[in-house]
XYZ file of C-alpha atoms in Angstrom:
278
model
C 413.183 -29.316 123.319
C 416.227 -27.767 121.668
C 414.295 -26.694 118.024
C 410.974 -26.405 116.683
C 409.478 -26.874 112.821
C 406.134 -24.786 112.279
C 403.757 -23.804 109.640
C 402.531 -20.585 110.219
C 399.036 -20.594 108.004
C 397.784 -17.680 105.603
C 394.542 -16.371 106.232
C 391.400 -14.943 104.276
C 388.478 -12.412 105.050
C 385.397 -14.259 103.673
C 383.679 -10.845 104.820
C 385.111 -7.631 106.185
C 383.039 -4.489 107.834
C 383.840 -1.678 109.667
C 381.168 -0.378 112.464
C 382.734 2.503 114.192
C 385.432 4.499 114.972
C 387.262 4.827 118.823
C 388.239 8.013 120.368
C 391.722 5.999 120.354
C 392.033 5.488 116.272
C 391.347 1.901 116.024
C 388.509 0.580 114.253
C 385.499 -1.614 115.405
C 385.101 -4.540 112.873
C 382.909 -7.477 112.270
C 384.939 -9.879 110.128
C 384.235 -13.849 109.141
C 387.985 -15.224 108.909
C 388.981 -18.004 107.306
C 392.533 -20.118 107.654
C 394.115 -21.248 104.100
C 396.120 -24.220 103.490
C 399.397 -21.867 101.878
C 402.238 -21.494 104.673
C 404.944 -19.873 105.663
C 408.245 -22.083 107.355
C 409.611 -21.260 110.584
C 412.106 -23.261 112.554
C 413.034 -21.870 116.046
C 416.119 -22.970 117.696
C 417.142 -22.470 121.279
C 420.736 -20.385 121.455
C 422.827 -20.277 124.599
C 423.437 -16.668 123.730
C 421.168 -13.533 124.994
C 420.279 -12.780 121.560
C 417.581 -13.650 119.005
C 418.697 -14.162 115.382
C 416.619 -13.748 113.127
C 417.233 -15.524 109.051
C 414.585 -14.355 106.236
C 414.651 -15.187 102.598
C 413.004 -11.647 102.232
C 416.193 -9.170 101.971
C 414.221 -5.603 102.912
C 412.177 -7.344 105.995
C 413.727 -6.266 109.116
C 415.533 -8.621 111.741
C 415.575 -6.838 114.856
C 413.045 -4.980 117.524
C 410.963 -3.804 114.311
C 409.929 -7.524 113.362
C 406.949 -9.017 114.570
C 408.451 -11.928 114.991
C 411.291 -10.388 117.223
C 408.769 -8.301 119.076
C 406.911 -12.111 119.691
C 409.676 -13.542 121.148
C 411.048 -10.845 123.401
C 407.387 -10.891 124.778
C 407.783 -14.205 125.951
C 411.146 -14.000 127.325
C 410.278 -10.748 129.110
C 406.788 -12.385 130.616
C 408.039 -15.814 131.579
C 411.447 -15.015 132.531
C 413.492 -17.267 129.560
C 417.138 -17.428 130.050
C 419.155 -17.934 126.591
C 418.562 -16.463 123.307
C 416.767 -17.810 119.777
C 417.581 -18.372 116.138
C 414.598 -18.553 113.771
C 414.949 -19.437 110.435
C 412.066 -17.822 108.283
C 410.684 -18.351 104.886
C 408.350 -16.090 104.821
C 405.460 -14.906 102.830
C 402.742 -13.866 105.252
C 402.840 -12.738 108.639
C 403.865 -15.371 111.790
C 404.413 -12.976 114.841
C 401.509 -15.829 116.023
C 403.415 -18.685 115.204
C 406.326 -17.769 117.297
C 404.345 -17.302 120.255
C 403.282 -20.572 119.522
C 406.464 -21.722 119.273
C 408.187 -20.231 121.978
C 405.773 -21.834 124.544
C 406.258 -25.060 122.994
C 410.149 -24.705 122.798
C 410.386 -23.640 126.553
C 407.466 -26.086 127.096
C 405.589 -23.478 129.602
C 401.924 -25.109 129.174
C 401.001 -21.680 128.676
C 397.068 -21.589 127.912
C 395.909 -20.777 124.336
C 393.765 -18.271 125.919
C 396.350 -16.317 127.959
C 398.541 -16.813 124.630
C 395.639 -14.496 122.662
C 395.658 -12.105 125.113
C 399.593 -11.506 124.577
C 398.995 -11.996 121.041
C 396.862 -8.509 121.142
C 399.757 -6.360 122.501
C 401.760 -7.446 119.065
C 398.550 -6.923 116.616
C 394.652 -7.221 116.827
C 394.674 -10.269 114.130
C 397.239 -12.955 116.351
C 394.863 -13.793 118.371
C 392.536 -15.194 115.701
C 396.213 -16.766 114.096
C 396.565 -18.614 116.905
C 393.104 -19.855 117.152
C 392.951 -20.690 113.309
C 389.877 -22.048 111.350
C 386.522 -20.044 110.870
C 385.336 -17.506 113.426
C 384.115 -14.218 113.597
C 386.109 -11.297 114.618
C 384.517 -8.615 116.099
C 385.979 -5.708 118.560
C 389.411 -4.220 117.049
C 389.612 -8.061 115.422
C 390.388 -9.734 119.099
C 387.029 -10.313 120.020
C 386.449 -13.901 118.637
C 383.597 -16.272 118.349
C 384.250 -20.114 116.619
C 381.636 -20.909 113.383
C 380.957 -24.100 111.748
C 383.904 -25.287 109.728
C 384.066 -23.502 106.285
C 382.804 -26.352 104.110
C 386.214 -27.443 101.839
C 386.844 -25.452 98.611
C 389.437 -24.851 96.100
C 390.906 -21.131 96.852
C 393.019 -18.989 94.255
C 395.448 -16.477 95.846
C 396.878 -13.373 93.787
C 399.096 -10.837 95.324
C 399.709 -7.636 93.260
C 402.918 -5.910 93.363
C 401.500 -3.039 95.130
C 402.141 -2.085 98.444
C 399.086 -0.627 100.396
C 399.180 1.192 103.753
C 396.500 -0.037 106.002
C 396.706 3.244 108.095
C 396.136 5.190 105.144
C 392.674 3.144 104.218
C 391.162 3.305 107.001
C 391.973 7.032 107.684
C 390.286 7.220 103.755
C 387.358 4.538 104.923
C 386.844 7.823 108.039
C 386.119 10.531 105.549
C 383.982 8.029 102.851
C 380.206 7.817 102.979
C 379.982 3.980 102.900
C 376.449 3.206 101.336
C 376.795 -0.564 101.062
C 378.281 -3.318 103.791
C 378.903 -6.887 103.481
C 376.445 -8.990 105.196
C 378.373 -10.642 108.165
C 375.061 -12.457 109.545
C 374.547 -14.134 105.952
C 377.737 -15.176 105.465
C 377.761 -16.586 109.040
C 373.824 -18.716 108.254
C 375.681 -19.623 104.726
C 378.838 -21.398 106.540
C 375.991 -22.838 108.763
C 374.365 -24.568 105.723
C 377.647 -25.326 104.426
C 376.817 -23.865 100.984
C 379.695 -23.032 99.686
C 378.412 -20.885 96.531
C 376.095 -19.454 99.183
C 379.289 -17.841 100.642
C 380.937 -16.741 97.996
C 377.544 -15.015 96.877
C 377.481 -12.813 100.086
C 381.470 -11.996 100.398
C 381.788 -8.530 101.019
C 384.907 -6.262 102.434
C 384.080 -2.426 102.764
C 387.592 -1.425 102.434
C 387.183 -2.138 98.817
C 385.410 0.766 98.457
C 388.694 2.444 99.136
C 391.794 0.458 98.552
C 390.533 -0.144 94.348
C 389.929 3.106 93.491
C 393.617 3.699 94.957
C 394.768 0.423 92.557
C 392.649 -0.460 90.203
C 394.683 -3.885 89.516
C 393.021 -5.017 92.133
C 389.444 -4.681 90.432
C 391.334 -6.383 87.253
C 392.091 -9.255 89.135
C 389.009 -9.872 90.329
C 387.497 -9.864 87.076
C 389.887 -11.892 85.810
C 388.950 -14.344 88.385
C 385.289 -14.365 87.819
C 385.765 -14.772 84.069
C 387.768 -17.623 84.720
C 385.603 -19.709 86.845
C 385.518 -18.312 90.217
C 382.090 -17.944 91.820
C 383.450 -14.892 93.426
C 386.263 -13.032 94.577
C 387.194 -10.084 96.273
C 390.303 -8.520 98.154
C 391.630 -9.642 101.655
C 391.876 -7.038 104.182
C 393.152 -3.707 103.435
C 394.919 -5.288 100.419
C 396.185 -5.593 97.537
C 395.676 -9.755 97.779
C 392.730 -11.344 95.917
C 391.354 -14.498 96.451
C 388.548 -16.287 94.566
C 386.797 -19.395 95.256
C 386.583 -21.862 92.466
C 384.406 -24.779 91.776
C 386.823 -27.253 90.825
C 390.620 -27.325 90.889
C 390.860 -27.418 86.780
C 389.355 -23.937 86.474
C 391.377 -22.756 89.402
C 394.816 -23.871 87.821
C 393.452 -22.563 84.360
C 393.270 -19.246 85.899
C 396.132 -19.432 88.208
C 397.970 -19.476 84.733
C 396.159 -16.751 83.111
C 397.392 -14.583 85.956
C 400.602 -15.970 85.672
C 400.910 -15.106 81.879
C 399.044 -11.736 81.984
C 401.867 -10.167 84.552
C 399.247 -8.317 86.740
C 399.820 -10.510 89.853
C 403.535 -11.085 90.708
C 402.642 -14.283 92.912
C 399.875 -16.456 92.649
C 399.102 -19.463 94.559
C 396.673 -22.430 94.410
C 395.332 -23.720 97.933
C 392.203 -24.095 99.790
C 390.441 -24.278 103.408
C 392.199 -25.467 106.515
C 390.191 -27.186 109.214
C 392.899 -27.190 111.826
């Protein structure tokens, strides 16, 4: 296999907590993911060259040892011993560091397992495990610790990135020095998936970094609003932030809203999609 097409899926937190602190400065977390049907394009292409070339439409993103998707690649080369270089060609608009481990054991066709993949996946970033395993699960540990749930029952899911940038290290350094009062609950989200009650779900979202990340951009809190005034039985921000995503009933009030956004300026991109069963 000389080249490789992928989709490298976007991804949701249906509900987000933290539980502790290690001595180390990562974070234990009990989170209910959830894989979207928006993608990003990658196309890998073996290179008789030592090198790995790396094409973005995103100007500022960086190409070399500081991309994830560089730092991917050179894992697998190093670990399996792969002669000969890569060119990926990346449209990009969420993170694929998963996708081209993915796609590099596919290319070289090296039958690696999809377990033994997660555990490489960890040394780039806690969440590529779970993008490699895709669908709904439950992440606990730093976020590598996963267990598979039910399928998330299908539903029409609005997307609404602000143009903000946050620093994760910053929020959860913040989340260390907050009294948290209130956390999601993980366990009811988990029995709502079970009963595939899709309002159910949206009822008990929850993401304590919220309680940090909005006061710090309160555009964030406007979108949601927004969203909930428009239709959505909920929504609430994705991970440290600043993305949004509601869950609508229907995909007429979803595109009603998706315009709203669009026309009120507050979001710069904003995208209609919905759950992935892979």
């Amino acid at each position: 296999m000389e080249s490789i097409r992928l989709k490298a899926r976007a991804k949701i937190n249906l509900g987000l907590d933290v539980i502790g602190r290690r001595e180390n400065g990562y974070h234990d977390v009990r989170m209910v993911m959830q894989t979207v049907g928006l993608y990003d394009r990658i196309i890998m292409t073996r290179i008789p060259e030592e090198e790995i070339r790396i094409k973005t439409n995103i100007g500022f993103l960086p190409v070399n040892e500081n991309n994830l998707v560089y730092k991917a690649i050179m894992l697998m080369k190093n670990k399996y011993k792969l002669d000969g270089g890569i060119e990926v060609d990346l449209n990009k608009f969420i993170p694929v560091a998963a996708c081209a481990l993915f796609g590099m054991n596919r290319l070289f066709e090296l039958n690696v397992p999809m377990r033994e993949l997660m555990k490489l996946g960890v040394e780039i970033g806690a969440d590529v495990p779970y993008c490699l395993m895709r669908g709904t699960a439950l992440a606990e540990g730093i976020g590598e610790k996963l267990t598979r749930l039910p399928d998330m029952p299908f539903c029409h899911i609005l997307i609404a990135k602000p143009p903000v940038n946050v620093s994760t290290k910053l929020v959860y350094e913040k989340l260390d020095n907050t009294d948290v009062k209130l956390h999601p609950d993980i366990d009811g989200i988990i029995e709502a998936i079970k009963l595939k009650d899709v309002a159910l779900v949206a009822s008990r979202m929850g993401n304590v970094l919220e309680s940090v990340t909005v006061p710090l951009y309160p555009v964030i809190d406007s979108i949601k609003k927004d969203m909930i005034e428009h239709g959505a039985m909920n929504a609430m921000m994705s991970g440290s932030g600043p993305t949004v995503f509601g869950i609508f009933p229907d995909e007429q009030s979803m595109t009603a809203c998706q315009q709203f956004l669009r026309q009120k300026g507050e979001a710069r991109q904003v995208y209609t999609t919905e759950t992935f069963t892979p």
